[in-house]
PDB file of C-alpha atoms in Angstrom:
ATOM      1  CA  UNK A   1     -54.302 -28.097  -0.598  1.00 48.00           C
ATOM      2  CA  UNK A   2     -52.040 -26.764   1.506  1.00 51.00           C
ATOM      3  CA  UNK A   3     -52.904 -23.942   4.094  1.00 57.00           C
ATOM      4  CA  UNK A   4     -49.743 -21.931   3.229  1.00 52.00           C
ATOM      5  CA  UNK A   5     -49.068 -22.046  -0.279  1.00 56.00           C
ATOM      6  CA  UNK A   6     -47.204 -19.076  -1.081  1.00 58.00           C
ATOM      7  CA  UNK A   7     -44.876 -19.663   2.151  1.00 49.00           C
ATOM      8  CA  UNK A   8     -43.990 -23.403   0.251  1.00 53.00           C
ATOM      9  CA  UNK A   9     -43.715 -21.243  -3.260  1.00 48.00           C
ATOM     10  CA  UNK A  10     -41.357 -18.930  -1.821  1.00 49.00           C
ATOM     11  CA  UNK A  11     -39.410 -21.172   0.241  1.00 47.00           C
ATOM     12  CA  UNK A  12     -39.204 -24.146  -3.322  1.00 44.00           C
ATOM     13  CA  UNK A  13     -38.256 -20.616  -5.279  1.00 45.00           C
ATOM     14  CA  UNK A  14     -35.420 -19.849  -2.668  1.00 46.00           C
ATOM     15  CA  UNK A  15     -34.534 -23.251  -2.902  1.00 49.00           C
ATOM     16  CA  UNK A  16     -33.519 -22.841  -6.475  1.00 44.00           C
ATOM     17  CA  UNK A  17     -32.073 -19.493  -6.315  1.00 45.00           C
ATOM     18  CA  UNK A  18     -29.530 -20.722  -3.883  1.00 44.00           C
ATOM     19  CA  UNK A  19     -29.015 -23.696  -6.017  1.00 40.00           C
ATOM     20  CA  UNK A  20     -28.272 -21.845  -8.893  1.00 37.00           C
ATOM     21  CA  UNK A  21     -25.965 -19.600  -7.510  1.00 39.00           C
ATOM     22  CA  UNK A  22     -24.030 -22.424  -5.776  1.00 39.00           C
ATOM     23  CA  UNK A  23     -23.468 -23.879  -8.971  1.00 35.00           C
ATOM     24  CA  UNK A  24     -22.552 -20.487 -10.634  1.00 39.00           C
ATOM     25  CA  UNK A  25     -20.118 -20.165  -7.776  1.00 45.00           C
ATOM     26  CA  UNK A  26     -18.527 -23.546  -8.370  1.00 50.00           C
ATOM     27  CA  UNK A  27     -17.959 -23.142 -12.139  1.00 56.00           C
ATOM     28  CA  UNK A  28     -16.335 -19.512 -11.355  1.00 63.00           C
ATOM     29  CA  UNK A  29     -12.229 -19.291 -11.864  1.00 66.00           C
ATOM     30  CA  UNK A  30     -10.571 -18.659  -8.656  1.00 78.00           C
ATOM     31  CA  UNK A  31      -6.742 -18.846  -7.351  1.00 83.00           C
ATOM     32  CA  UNK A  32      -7.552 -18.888  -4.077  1.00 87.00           C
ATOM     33  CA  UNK A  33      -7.708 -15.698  -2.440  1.00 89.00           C
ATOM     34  CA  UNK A  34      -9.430 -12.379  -1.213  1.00 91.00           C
ATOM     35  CA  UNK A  35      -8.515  -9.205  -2.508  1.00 91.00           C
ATOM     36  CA  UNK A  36     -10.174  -5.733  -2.974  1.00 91.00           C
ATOM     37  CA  UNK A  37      -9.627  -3.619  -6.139  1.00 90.00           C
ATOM     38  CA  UNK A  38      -7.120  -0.361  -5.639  1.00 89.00           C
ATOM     39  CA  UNK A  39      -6.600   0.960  -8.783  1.00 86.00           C
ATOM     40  CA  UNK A  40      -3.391  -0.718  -9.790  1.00 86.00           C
ATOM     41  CA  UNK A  41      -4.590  -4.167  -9.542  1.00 91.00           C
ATOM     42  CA  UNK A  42      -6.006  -6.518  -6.727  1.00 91.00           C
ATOM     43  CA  UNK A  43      -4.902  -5.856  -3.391  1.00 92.00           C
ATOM     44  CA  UNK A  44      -4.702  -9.480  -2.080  1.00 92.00           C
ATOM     45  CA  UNK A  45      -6.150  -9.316   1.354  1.00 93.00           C
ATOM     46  CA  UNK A  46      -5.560 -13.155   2.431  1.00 94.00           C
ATOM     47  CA  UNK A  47      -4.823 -16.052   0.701  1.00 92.00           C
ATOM     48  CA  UNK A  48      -6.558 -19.992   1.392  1.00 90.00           C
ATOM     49  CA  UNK A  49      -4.494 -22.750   2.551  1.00 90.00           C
ATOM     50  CA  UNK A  50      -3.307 -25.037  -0.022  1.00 86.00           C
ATOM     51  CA  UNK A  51      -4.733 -22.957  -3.115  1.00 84.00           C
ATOM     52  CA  UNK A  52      -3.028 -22.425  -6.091  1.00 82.00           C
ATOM     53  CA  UNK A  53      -2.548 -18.827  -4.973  1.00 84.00           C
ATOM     54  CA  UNK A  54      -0.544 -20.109  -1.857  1.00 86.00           C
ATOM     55  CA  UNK A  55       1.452 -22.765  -4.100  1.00 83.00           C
ATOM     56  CA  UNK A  56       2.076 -20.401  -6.334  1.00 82.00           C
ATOM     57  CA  UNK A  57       3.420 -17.884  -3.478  1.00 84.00           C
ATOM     58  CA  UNK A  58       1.418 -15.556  -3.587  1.00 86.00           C
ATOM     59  CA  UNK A  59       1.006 -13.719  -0.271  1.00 88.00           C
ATOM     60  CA  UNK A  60      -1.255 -11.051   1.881  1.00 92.00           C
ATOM     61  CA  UNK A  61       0.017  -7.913   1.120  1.00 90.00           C
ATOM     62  CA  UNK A  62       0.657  -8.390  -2.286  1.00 90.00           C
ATOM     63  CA  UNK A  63      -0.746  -6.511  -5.367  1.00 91.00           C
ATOM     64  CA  UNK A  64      -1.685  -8.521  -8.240  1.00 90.00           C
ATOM     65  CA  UNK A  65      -0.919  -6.272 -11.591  1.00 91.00           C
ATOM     66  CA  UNK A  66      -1.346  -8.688 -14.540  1.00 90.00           C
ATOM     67  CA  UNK A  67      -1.380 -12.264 -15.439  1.00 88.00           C
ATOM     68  CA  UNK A  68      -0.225 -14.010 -18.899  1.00 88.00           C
ATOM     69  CA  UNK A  69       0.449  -9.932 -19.857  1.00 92.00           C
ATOM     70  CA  UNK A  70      -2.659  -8.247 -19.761  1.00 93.00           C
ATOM     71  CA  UNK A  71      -3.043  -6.007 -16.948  1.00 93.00           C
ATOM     72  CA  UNK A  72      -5.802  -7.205 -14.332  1.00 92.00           C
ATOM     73  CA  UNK A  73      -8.446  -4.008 -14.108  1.00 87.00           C
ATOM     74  CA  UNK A  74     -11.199  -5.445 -11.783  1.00 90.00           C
ATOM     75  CA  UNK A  75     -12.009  -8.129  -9.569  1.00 88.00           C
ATOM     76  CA  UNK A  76     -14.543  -9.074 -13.020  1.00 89.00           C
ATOM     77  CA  UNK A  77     -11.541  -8.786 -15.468  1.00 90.00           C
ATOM     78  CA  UNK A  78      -8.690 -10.981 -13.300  1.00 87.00           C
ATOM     79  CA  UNK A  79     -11.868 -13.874 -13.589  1.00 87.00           C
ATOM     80  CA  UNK A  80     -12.232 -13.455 -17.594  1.00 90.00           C
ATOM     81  CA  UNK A  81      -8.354 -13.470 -17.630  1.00 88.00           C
ATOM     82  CA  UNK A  82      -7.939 -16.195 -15.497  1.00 86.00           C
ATOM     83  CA  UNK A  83     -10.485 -18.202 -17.646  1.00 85.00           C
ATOM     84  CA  UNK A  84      -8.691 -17.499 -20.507  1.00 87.00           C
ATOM     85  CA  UNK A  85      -5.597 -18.844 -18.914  1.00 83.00           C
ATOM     86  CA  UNK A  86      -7.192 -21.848 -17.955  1.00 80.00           C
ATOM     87  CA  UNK A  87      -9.259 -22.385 -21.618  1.00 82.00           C
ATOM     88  CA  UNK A  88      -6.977 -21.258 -23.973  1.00 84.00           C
ATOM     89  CA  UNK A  89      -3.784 -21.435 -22.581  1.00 77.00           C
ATOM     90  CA  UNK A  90      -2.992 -24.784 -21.460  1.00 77.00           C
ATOM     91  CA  UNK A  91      -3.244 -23.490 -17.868  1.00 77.00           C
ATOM     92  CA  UNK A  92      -0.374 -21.653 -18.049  1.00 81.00           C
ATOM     93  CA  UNK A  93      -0.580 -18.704 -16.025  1.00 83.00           C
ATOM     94  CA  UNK A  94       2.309 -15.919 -15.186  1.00 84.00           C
ATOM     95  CA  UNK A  95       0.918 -14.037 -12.661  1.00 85.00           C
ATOM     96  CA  UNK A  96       3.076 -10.296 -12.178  1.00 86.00           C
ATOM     97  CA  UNK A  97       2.053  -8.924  -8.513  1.00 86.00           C
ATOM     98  CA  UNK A  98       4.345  -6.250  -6.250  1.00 86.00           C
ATOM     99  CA  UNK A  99       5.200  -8.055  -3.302  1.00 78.00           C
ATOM    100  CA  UNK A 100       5.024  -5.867   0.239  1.00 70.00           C
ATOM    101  CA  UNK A 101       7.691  -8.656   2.009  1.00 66.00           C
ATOM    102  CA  UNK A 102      10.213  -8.274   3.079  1.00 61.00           C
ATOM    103  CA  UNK A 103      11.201  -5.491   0.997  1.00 61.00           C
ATOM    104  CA  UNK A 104       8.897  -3.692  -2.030  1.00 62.00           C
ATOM    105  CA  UNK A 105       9.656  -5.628  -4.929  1.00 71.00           C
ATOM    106  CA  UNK A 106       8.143  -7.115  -8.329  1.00 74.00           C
ATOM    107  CA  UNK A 107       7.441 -10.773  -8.682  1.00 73.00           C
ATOM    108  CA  UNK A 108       6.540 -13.168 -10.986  1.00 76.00           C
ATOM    109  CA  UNK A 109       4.872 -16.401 -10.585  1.00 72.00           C
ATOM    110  CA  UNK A 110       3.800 -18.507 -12.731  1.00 71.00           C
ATOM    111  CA  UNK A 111       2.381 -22.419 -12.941  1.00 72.00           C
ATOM    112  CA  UNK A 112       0.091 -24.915 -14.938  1.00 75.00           C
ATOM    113  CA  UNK A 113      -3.231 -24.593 -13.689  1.00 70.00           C
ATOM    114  CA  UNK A 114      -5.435 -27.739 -14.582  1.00 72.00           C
ATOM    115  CA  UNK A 115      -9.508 -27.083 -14.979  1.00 70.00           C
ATOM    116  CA  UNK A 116     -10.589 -27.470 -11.021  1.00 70.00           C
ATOM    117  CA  UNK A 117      -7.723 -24.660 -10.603  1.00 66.00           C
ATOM    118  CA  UNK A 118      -4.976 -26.838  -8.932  1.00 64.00           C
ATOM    119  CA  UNK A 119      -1.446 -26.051  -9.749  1.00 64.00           C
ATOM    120  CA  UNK A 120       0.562 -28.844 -11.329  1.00 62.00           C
ATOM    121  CA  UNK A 121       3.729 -26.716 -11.504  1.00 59.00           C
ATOM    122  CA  UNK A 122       4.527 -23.094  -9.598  1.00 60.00           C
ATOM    123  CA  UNK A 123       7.812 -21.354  -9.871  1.00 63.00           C
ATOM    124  CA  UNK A 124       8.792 -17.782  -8.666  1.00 62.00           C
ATOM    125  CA  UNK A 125      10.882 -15.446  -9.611  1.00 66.00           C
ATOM    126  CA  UNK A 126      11.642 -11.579  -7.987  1.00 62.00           C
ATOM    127  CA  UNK A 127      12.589  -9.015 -10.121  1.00 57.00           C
TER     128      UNK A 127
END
């Protein structure tokens, strides 16, 4: 028996927890950037290098408002949306965002997003 049991408990119990949660993490819908919540949308706070945010064009700054039409309400909602995009959609996403650069301005992008949330196809457009 071993002379600190409930040290190797907790440790094989941590051991799981971050296991699980890795895997949670790696099955959750993501574009590929940071953002914080500000009442309109997501302010997007920086965006990863060669994500499907970036190849999109989607840039720091910007405010993401909706995507395929229904207006993004929390960090929680744009991942249910974004899901739905991806599961029921084809992986066709239209993303609408207010752009900061260089001048205030409404954008859309929009691109086929395949299941590991790669774009196949990104186009935008400024309105």
């Amino acid at each position: 028996m071993s002379r600190y049991p409930i040290f190797t408990l907790a440790l094989l119990l941590a051991s799981l927890f971050l296991s699980a949660a890795s895997a949670q993490a790696q099955n959750q819908p993501k574009l590929g950037f940071e953002g914080i919540e500000n009442g309109r949308g997501i302010y997007v706070q920086q965006v990863e290098y060669a994500s499907a945010a970036q190849q999109m064009g989607l840039e720091p700054g910007a405010v993401l408002l909706s995507i395929n039409g229904v207006a993004v309400e929390s960090h929680a909602h744009y991942l249910e949306v974004l899901r739905d995009a991806v599961t029921n959609h084809q992986g066709k996403v239209e993303i609408v965002a207010k752009n900061s650069r260089p001048y205030p301005a409404q954008i859309t992008l929009s691109g086929v997003i395949d299941d590991n949330y790669m774009v196949s196809h990104a186009d935008t457009t400024s309105h």
